[in-house]
PDB file of C-alpha atoms in Angstrom:
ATOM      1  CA  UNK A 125      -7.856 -22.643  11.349  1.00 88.00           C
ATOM      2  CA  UNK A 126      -7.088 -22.346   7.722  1.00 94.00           C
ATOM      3  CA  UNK A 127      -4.806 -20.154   5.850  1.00 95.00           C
ATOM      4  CA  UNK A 128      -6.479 -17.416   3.605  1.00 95.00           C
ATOM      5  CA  UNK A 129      -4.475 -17.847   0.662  1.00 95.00           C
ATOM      6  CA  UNK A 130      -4.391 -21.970   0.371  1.00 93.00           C
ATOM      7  CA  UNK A 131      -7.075 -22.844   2.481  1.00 94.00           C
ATOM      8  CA  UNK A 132      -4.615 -25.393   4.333  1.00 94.00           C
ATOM      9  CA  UNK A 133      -4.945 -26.408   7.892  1.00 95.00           C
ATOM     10  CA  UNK A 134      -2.620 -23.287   9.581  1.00 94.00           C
ATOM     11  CA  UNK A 135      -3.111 -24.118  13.352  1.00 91.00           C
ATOM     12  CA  UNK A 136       0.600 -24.881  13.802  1.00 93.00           C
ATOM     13  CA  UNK A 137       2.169 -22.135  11.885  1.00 93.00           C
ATOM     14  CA  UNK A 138       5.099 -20.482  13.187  1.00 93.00           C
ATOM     15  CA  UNK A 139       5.101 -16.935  11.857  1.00 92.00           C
ATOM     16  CA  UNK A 140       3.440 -14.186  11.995  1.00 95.00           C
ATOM     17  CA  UNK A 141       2.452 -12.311   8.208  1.00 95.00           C
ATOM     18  CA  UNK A 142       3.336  -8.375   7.959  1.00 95.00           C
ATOM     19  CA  UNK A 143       1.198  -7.046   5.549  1.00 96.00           C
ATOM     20  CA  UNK A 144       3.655  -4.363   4.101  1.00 95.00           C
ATOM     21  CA  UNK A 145       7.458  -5.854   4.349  1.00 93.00           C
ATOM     22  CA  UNK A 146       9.129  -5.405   6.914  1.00 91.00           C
ATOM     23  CA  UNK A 147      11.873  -4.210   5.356  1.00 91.00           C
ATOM     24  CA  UNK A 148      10.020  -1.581   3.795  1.00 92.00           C
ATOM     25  CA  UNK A 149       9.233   0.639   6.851  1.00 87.00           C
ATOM     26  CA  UNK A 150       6.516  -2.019   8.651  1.00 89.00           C
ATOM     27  CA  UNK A 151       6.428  -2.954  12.384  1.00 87.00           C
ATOM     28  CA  UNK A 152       2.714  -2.531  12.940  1.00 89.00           C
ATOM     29  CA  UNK A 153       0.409  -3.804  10.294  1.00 92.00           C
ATOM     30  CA  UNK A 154       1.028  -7.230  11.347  1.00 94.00           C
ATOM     31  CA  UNK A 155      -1.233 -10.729  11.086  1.00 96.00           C
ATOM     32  CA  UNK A 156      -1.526 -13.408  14.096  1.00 95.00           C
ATOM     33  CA  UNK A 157      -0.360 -16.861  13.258  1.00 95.00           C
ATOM     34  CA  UNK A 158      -2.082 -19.173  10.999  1.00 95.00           C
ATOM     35  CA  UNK A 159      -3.885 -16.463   9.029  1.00 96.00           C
ATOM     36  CA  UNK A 160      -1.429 -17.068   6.448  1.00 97.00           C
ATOM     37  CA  UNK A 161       0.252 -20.523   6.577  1.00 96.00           C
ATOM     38  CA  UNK A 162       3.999 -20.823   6.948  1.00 96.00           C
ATOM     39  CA  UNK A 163       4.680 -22.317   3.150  1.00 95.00           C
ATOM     40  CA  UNK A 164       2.441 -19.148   1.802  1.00 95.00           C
ATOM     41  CA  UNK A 165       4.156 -16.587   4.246  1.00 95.00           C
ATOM     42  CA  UNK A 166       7.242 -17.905   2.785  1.00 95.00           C
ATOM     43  CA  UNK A 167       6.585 -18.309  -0.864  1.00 94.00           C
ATOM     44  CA  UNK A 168       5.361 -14.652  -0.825  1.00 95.00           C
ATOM     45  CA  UNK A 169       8.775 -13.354   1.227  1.00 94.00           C
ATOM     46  CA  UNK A 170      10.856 -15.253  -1.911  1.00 94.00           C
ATOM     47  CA  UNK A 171       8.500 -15.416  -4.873  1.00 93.00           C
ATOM     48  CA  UNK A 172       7.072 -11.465  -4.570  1.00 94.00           C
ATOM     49  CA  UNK A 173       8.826  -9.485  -1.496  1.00 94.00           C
ATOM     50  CA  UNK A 174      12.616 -10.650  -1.936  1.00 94.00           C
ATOM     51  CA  UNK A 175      12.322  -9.170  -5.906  1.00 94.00           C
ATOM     52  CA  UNK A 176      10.432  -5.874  -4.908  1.00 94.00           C
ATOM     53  CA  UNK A 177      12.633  -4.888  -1.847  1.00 94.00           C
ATOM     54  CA  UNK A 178      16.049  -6.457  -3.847  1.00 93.00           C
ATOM     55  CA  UNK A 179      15.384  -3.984  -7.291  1.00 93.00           C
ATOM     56  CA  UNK A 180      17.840  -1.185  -7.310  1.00 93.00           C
ATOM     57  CA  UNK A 181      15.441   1.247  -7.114  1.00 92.00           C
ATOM     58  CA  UNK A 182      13.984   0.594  -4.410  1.00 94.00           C
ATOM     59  CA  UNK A 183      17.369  -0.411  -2.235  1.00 94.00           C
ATOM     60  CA  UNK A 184      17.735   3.173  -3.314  1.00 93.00           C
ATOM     61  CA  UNK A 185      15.123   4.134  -1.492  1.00 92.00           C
ATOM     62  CA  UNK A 186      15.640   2.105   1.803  1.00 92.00           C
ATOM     63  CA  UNK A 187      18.976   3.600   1.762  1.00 92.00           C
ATOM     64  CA  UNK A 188      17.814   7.263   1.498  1.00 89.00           C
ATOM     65  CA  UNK A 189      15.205   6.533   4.086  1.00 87.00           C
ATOM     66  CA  UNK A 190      17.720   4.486   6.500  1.00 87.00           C
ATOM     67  CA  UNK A 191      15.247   1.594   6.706  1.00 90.00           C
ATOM     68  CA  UNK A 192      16.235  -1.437   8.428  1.00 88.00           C
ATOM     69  CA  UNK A 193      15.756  -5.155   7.115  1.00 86.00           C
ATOM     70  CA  UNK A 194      14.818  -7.834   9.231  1.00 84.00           C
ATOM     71  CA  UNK A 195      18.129  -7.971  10.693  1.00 86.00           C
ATOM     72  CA  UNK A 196      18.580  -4.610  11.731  1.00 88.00           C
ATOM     73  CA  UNK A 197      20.701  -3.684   8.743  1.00 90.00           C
ATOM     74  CA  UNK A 198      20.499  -0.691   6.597  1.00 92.00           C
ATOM     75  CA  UNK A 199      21.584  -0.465   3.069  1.00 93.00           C
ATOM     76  CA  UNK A 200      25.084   1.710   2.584  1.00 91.00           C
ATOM     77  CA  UNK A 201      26.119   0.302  -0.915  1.00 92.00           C
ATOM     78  CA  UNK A 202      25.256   3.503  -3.491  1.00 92.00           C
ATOM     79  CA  UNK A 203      26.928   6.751  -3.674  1.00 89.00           C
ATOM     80  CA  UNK A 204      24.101   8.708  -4.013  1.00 88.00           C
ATOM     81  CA  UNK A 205      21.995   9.204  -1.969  1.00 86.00           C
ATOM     82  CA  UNK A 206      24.962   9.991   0.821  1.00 82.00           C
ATOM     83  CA  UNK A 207      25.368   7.957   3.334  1.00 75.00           C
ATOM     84  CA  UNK A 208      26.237   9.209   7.104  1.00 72.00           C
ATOM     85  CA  UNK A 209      27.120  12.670   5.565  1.00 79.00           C
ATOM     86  CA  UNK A 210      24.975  15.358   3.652  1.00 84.00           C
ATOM     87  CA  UNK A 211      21.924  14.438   2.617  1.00 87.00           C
ATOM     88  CA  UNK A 212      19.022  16.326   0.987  1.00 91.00           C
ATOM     89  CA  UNK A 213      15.271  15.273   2.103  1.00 89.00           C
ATOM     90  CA  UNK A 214      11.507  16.887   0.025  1.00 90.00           C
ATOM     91  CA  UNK A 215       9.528  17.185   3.108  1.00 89.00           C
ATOM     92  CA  UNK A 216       6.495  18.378   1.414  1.00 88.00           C
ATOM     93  CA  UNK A 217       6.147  20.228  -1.960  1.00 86.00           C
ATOM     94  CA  UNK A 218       9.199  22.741  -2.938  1.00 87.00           C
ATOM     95  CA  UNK A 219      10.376  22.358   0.680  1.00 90.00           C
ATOM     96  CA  UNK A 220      13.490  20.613   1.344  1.00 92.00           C
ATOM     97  CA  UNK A 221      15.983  19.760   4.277  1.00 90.00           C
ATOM     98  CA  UNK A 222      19.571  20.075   3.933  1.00 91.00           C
ATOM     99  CA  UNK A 223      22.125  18.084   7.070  1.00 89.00           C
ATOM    100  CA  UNK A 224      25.465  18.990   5.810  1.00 88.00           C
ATOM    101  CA  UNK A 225      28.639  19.583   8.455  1.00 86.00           C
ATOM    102  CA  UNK A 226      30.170  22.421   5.802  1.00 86.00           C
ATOM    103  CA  UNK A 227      29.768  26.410   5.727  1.00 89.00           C
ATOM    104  CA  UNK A 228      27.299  26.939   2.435  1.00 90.00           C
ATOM    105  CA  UNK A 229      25.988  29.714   0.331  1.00 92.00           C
ATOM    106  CA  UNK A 230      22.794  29.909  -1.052  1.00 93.00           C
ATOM    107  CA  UNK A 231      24.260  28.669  -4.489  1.00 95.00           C
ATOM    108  CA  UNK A 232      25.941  25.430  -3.343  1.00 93.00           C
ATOM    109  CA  UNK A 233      22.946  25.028  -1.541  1.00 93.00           C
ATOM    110  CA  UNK A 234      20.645  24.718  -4.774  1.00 94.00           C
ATOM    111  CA  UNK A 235      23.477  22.684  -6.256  1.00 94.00           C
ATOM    112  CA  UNK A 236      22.561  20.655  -3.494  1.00 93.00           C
ATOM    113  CA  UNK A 237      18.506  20.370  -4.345  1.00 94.00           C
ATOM    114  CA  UNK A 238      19.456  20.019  -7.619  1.00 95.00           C
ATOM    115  CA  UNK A 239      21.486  16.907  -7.383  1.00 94.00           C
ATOM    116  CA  UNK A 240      18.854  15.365  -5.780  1.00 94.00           C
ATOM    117  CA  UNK A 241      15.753  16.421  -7.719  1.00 94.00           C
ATOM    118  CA  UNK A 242      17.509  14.790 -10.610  1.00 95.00           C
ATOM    119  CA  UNK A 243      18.627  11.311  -8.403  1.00 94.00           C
ATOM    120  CA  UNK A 244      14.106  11.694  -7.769  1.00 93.00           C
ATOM    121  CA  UNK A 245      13.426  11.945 -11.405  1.00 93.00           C
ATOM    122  CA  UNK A 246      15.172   8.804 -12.452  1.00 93.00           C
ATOM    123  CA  UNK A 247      14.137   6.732  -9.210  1.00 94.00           C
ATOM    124  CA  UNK A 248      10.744   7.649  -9.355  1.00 95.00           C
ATOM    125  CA  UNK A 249      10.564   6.963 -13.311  1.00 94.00           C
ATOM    126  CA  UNK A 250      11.655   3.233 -12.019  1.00 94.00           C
ATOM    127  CA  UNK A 251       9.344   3.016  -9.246  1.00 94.00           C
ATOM    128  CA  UNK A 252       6.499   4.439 -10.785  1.00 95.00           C
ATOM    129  CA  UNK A 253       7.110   1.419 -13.996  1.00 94.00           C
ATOM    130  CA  UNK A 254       4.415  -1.079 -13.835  1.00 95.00           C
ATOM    131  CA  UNK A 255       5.931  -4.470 -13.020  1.00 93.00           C
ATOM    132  CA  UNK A 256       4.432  -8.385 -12.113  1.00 93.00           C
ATOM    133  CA  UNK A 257       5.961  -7.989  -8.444  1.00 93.00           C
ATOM    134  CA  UNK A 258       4.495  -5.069  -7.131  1.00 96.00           C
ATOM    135  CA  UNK A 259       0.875  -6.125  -8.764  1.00 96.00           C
ATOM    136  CA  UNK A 260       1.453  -9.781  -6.708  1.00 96.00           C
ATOM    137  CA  UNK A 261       2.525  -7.358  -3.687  1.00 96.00           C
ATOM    138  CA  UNK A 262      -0.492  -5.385  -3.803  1.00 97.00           C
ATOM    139  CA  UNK A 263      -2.949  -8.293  -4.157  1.00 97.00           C
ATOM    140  CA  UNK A 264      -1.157 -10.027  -1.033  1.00 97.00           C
ATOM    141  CA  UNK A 265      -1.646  -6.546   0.767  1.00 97.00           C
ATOM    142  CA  UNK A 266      -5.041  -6.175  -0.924  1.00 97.00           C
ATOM    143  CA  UNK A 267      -6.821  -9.323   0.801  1.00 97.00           C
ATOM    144  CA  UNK A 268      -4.395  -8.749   4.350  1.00 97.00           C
ATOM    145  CA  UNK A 269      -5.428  -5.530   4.648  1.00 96.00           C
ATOM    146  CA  UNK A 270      -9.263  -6.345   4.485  1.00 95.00           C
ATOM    147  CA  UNK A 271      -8.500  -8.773   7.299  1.00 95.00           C
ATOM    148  CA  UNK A 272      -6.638  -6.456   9.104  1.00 95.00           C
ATOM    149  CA  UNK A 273      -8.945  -3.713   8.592  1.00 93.00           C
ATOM    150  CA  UNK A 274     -11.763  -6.477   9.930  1.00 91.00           C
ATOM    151  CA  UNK A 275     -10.476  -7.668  12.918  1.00 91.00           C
ATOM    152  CA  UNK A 276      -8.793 -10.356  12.027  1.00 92.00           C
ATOM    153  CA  UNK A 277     -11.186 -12.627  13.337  1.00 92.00           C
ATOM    154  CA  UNK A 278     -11.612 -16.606  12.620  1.00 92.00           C
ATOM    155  CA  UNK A 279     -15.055 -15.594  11.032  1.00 92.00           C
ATOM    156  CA  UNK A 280     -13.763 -12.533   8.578  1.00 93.00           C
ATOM    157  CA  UNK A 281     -10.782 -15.087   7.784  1.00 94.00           C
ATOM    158  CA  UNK A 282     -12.985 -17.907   6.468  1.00 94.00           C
ATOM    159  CA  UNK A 283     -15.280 -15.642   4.585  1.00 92.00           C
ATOM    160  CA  UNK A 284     -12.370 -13.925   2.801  1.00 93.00           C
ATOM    161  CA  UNK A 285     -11.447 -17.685   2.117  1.00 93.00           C
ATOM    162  CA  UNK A 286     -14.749 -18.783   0.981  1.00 92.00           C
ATOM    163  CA  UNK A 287     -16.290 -15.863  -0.423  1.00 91.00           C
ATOM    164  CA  UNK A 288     -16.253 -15.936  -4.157  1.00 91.00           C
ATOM    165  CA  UNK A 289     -15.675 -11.991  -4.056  1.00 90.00           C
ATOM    166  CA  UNK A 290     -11.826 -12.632  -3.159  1.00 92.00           C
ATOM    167  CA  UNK A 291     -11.581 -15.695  -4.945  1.00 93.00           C
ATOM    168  CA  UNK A 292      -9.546 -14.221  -8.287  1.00 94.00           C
ATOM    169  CA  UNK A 293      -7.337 -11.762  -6.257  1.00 95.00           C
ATOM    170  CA  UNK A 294      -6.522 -14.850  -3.899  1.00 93.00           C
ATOM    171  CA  UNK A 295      -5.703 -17.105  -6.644  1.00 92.00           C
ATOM    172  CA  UNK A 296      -3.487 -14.612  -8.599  1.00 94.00           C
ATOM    173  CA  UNK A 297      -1.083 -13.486  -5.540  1.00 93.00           C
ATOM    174  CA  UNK A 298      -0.407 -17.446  -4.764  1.00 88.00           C
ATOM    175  CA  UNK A 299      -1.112 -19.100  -8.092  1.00 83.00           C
ATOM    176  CA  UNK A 300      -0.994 -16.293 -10.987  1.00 75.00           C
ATOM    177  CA  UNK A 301       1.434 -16.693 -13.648  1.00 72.00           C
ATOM    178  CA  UNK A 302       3.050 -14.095 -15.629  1.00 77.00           C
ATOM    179  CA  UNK A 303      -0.323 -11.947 -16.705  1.00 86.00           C
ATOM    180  CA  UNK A 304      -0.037  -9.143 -14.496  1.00 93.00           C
ATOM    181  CA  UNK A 305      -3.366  -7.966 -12.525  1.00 96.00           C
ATOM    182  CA  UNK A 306      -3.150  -3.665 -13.639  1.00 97.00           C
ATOM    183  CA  UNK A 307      -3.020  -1.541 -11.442  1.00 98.00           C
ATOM    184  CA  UNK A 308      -2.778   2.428 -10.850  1.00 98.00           C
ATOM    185  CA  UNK A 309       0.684   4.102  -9.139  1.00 97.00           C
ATOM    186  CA  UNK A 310       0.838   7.955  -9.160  1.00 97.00           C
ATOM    187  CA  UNK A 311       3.316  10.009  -6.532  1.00 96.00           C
ATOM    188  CA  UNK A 312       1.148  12.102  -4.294  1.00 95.00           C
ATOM    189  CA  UNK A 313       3.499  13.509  -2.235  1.00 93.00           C
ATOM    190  CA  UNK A 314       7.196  13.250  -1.219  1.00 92.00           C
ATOM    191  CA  UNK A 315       8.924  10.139  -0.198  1.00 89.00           C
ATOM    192  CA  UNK A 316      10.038  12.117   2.968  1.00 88.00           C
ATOM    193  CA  UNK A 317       6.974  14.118   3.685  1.00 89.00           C
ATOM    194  CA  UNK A 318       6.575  15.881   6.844  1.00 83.00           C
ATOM    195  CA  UNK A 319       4.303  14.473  10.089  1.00 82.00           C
ATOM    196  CA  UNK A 320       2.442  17.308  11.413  1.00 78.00           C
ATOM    197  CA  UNK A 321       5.464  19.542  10.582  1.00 77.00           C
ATOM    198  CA  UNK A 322       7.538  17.839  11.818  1.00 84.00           C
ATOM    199  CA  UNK A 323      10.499  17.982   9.406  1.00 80.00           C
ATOM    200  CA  UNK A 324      12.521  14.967  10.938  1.00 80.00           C
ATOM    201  CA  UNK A 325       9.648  12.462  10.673  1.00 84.00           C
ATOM    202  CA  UNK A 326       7.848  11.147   7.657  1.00 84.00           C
ATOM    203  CA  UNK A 327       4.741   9.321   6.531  1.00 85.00           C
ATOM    204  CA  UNK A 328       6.130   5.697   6.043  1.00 87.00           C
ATOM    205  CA  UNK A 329       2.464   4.031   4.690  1.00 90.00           C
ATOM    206  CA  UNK A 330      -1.641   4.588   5.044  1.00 93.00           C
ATOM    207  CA  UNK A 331      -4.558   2.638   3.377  1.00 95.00           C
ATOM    208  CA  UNK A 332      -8.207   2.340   2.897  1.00 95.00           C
ATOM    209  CA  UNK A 333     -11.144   0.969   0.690  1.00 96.00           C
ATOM    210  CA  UNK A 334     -12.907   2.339  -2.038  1.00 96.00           C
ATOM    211  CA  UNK A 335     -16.648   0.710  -2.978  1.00 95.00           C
ATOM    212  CA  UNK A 336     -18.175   1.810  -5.992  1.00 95.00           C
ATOM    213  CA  UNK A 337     -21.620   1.919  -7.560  1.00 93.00           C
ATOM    214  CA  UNK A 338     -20.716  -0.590 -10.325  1.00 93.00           C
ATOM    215  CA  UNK A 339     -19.439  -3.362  -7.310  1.00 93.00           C
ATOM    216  CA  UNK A 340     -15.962  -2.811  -7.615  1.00 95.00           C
ATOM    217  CA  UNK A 341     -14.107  -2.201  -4.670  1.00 96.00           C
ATOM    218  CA  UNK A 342     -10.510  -0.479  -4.736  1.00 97.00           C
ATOM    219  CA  UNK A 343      -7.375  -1.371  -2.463  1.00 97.00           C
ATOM    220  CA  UNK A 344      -5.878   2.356  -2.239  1.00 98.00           C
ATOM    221  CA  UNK A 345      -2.267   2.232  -0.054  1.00 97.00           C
ATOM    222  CA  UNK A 346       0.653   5.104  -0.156  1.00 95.00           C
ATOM    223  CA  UNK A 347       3.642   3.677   0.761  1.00 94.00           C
ATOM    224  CA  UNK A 348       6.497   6.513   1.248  1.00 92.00           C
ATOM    225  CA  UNK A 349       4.622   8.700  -0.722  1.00 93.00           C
ATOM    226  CA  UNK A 350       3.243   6.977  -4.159  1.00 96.00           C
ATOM    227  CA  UNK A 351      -0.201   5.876  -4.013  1.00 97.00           C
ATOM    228  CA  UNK A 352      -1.094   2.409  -5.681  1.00 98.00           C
ATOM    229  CA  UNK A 353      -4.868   1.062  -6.391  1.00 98.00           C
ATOM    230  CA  UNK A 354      -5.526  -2.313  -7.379  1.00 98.00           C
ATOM    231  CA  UNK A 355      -9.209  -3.259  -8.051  1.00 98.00           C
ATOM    232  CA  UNK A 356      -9.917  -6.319  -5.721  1.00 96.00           C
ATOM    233  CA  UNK A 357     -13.254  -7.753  -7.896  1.00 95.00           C
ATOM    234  CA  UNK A 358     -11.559  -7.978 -10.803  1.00 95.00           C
ATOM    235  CA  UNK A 359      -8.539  -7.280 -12.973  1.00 96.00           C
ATOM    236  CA  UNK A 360      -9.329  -3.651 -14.598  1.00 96.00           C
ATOM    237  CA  UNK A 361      -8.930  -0.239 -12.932  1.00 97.00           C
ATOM    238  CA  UNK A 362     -11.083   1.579 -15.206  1.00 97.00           C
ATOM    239  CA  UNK A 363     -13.516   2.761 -12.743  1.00 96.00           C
ATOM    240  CA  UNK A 364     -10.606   4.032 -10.506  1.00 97.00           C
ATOM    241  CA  UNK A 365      -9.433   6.437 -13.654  1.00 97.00           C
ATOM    242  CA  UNK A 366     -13.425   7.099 -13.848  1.00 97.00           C
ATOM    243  CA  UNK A 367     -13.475   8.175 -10.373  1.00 96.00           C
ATOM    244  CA  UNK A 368     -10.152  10.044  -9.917  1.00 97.00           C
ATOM    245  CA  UNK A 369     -11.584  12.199 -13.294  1.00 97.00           C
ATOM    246  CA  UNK A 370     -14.848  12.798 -11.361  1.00 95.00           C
ATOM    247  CA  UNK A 371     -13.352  13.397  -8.315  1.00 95.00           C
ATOM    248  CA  UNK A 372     -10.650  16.313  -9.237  1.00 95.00           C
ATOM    249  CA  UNK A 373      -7.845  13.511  -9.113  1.00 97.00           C
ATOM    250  CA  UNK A 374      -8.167  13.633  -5.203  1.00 96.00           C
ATOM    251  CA  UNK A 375      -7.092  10.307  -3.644  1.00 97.00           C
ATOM    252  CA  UNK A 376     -10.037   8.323  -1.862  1.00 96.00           C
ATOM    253  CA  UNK A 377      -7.840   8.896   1.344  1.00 96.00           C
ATOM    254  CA  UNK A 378      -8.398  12.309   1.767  1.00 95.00           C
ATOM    255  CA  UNK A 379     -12.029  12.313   1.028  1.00 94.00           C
ATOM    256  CA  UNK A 380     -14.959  13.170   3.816  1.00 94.00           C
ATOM    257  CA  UNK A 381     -16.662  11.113   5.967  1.00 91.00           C
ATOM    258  CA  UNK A 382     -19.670  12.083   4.721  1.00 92.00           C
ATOM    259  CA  UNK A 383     -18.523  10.966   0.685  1.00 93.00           C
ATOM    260  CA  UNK A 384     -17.327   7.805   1.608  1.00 92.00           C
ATOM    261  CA  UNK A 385     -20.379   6.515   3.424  1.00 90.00           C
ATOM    262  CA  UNK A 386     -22.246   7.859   0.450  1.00 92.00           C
ATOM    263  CA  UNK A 387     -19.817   5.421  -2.040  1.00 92.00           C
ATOM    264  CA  UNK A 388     -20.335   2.746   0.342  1.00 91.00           C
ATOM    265  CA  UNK A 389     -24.008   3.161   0.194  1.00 91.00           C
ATOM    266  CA  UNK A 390     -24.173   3.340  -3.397  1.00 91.00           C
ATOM    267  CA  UNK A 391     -22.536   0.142  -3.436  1.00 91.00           C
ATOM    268  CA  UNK A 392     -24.711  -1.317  -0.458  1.00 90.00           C
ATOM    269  CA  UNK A 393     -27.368  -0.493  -2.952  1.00 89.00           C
ATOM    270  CA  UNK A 394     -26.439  -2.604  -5.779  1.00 88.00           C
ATOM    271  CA  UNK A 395     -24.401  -5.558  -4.680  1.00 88.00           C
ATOM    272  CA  UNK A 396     -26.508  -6.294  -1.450  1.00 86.00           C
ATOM    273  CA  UNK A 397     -29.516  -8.579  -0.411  1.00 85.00           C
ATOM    274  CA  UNK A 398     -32.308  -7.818   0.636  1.00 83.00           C
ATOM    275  CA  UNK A 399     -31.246  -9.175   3.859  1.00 83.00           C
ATOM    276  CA  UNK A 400     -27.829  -7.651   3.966  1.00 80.00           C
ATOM    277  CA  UNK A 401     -29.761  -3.879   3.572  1.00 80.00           C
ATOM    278  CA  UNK A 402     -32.203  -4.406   5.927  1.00 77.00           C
ATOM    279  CA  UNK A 403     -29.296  -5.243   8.671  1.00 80.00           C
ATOM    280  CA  UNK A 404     -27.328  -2.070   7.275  1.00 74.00           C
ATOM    281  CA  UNK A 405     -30.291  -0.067   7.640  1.00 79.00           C
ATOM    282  CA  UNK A 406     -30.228  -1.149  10.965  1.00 75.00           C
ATOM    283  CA  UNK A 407     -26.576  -0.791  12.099  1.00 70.00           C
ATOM    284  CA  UNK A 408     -27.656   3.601  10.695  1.00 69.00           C
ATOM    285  CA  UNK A 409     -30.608   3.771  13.012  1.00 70.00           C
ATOM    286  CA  UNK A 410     -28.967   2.652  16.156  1.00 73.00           C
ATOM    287  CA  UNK A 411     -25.105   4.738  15.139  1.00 61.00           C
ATOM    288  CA  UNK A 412     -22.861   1.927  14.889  1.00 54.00           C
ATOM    289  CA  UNK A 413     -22.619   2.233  11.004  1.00 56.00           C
ATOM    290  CA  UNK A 414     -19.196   3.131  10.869  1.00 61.00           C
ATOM    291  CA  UNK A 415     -17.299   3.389   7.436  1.00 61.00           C
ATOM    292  CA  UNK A 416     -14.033   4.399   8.943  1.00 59.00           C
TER     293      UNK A 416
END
């Protein structure tokens, strides 16, 4: 077995790779051993995690979400947001939650909301900044997630490794310098947004694919409510803009069933053999075609 990122012999690696940190709301989305070699695994938990999950902002954010590091620690160092007393939570548009233990009127109340729409401006205005880190983060998620998505298999594992498709993204997340690979991050809905109504859970991270006409194909994640997009071919997210214009700014997540088979076949149309349709065409006749 060789890792995906190095192409080193990985059949004696020790750890397991999570996808999306750990520390960042992750205990699921989680690679076998020797998919990603130990020295990778841990040049990407220095080199890309330990600077994304160590800016201010986003302790910020593990803090007002209570998330736990590998240790089982949680963050308790800023004033704001409170810590173990009131706290304020958006659980979906101009809906928020208020815990306090004190008698309030409607006016301290919106004192309250107020304090911490302004603490969301300014953490979001960081978050939202474009920065080296969270590109090398998304292009290590980028090519895991495939995988993941995949089955993880030995065979999907050495065609993502040999494949000259992934061969840029690969390179850049382990060998890239300081030219950062562009990519799109808009909020699409609230860091604490509300499961199935459910106003004390929240939506910690979902992804998918997006394959367009022109061969590009799109890495789309939301992680705690801001959705990122990274192009996987190569570095230029043109054709996401393109598509977000042409597609009322909906994220690819939310589309039908029926639209994304119809991207995916678009792309199927330009980028494969002759070979490759005919066995598509195939997989459509007989209903195993899935694009989920």
């Amino acid at each position: 077995m060789r890792c995906i990122f190095c192409g080193t012999d990985s059949a004696d690696s020790k750890s397991v790779e999570h996808i999306i940190p750990e520390s960042f709301g992750n205990s699921t989305a989680i690679l076998r051993k020797g998919i990603v070699c130990d020295k990778c695994n841990n040049y990407f938990s220095r080199k890309i995690e330990s600077p994304f999950l160590n800016s201010e902002a986003v302790r910020m954010l593990r803090q007002e979400l209570g998330l736990q590091n590998k240790r089982g620690k949680r963050i308790t160092e800023f004033a704001y947001p409170k810590v173990g007393q009131e706290y304020v939570k958006q659980i979906s548009g101009d809906e928020y939650l208020i815990c306090t233990k004190q008698d309030k009127d409607v006016n301290e109340l919106a004192v309250s909301v107020k304090e911490y729409k302004k603490y969301l401006q300014e953490t979001d205005k960081i978050l939202l900044r474009h920065n080296i880190y969270v590109s090398k983060l998304l292009a290590k998620i980028a090519v895991e997630s495939f995988i993941y998505q995949c089955g993880s298999s030995n065979g999907v594992c050495e065609y993502v490794l040999n494949d000259e498709i992934f061969k840029k993204i690969r390179e850049y997340t382990r060998l890239g310098g300081r030219e950062m690979w562009p990519y799109s991050a808009r909020r699409i809905y609230s860091r604490n947004e509300s499961y199935k109504g459910d106003p004390f859970s929240s939506v910690n991270w979902e992804f998918d694919f997006l394959f367009l006409e022109n061969g590009e194909v799109y890495f789309i994640i939301v992680m705690h409510g801001i959705e990122y997009a990274i192009n996987m071919i190569i570095p230029n997210i043109e054709g996401y803009r393109n598509w977000l214009e042409n597609n009322s700014n909906r994220s690819p997540l939310y589309i039908t069933i029926e639209e994304r088979e119809k991207n995916f076949l678009a792309y199927a149309k330009s980028m494969f053999t002759k070979e490759e349709k005919e066995e598509l065409d195939k997989l459509r006749k007989t209903n195993t075609f899935n694009i989920n």
